[in-house]
CSV table of C-alpha atoms in Angstrom, one decimal:
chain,number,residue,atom,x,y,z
A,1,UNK,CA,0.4,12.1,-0.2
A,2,UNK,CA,-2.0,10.4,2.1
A,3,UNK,CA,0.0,9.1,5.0
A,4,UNK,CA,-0.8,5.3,5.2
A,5,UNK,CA,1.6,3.4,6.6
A,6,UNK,CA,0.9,-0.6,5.9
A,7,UNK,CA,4.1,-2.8,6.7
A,8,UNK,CA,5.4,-5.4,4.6
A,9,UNK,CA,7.2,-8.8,5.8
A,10,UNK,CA,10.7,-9.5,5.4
A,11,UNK,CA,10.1,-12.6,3.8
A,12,UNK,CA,7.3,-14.3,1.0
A,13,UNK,CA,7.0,-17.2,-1.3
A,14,UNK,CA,4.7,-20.4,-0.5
A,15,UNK,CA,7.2,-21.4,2.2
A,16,UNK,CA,8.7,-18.1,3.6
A,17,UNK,CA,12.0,-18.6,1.4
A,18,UNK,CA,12.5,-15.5,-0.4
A,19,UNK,CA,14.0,-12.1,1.5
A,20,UNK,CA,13.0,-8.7,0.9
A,21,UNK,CA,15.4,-6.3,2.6
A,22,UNK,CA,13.8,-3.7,2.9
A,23,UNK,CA,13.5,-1.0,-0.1
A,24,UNK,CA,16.2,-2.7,-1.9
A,25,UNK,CA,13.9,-4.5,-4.5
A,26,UNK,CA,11.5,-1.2,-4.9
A,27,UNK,CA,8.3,-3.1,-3.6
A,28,UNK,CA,6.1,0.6,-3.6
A,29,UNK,CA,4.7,0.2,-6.7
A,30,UNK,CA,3.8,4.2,-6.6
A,31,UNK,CA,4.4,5.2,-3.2
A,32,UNK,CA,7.6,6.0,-1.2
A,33,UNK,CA,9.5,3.1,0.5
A,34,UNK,CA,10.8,3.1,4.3
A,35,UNK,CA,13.7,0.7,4.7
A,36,UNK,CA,13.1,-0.6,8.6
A,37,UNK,CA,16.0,-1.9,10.8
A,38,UNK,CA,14.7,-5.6,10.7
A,39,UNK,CA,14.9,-6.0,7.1
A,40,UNK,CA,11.4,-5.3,6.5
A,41,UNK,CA,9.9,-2.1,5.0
A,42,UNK,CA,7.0,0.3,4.8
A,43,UNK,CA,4.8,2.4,2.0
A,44,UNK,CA,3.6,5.2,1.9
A,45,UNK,CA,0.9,5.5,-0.8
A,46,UNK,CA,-0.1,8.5,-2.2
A,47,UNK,CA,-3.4,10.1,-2.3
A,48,UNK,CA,-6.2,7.4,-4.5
A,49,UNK,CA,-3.6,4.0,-3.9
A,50,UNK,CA,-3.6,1.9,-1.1
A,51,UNK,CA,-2.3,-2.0,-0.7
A,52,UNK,CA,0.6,-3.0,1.3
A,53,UNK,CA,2.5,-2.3,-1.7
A,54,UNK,CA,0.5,0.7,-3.1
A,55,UNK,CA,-0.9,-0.7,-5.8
A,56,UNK,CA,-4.8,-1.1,-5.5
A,57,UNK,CA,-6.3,2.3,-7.0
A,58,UNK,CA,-9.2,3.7,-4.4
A,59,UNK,CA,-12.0,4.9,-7.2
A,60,UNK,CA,-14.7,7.3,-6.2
A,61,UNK,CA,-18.4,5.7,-5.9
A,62,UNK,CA,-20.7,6.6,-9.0
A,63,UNK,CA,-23.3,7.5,-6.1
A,64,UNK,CA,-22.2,9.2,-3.0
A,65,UNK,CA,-24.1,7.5,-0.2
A,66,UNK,CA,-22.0,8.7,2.4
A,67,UNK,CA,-23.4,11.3,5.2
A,68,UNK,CA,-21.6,14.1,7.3
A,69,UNK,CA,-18.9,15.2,4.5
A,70,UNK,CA,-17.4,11.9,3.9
A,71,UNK,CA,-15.9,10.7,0.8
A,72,UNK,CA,-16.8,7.3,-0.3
A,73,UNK,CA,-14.0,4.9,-2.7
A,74,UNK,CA,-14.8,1.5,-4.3
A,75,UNK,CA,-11.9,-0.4,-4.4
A,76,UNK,CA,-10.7,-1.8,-7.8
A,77,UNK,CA,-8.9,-5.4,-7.5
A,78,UNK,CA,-8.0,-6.6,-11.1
């Protein structure tokens, strides 16, 4: 697993009404889920997924047009 950490809030909806706490409603779609102490909660994607809820796949470019041993990734949004 890639360690990328992206925290989530504690609360969502239009006006801030609804309440995560923390892992209890599995919000990692394919990563791991850290439980923080103020309710909120953090994902840990692994390797190709990203998103704060790891669930945007990274896909390698069809071209490589990066330089010094870098790996490019397009990401896919639908």
């Amino acid at each position: 697993q890639v360690p990328l950490l992206i925290q989530g809030n504690d609360r969502h909806g239009s006006r801030c009404e609804i309440i995560f706490l923390g892992c209890s409603s599995n919000p990692c779609r394919t990563g791991t889920c850290i439980s923080l102490p103020n309710g909120s909660y953090q994902c840990l994607c692994p390797s190709l997924m990203t998103g704060i809820n790891c669930d945007i796949p990274l896909l390698p470019c069809s071209s490589n047009p990066c330089l010094n041993n870098a790996t490019c990734f397009t990401l896919s949004l639908t």
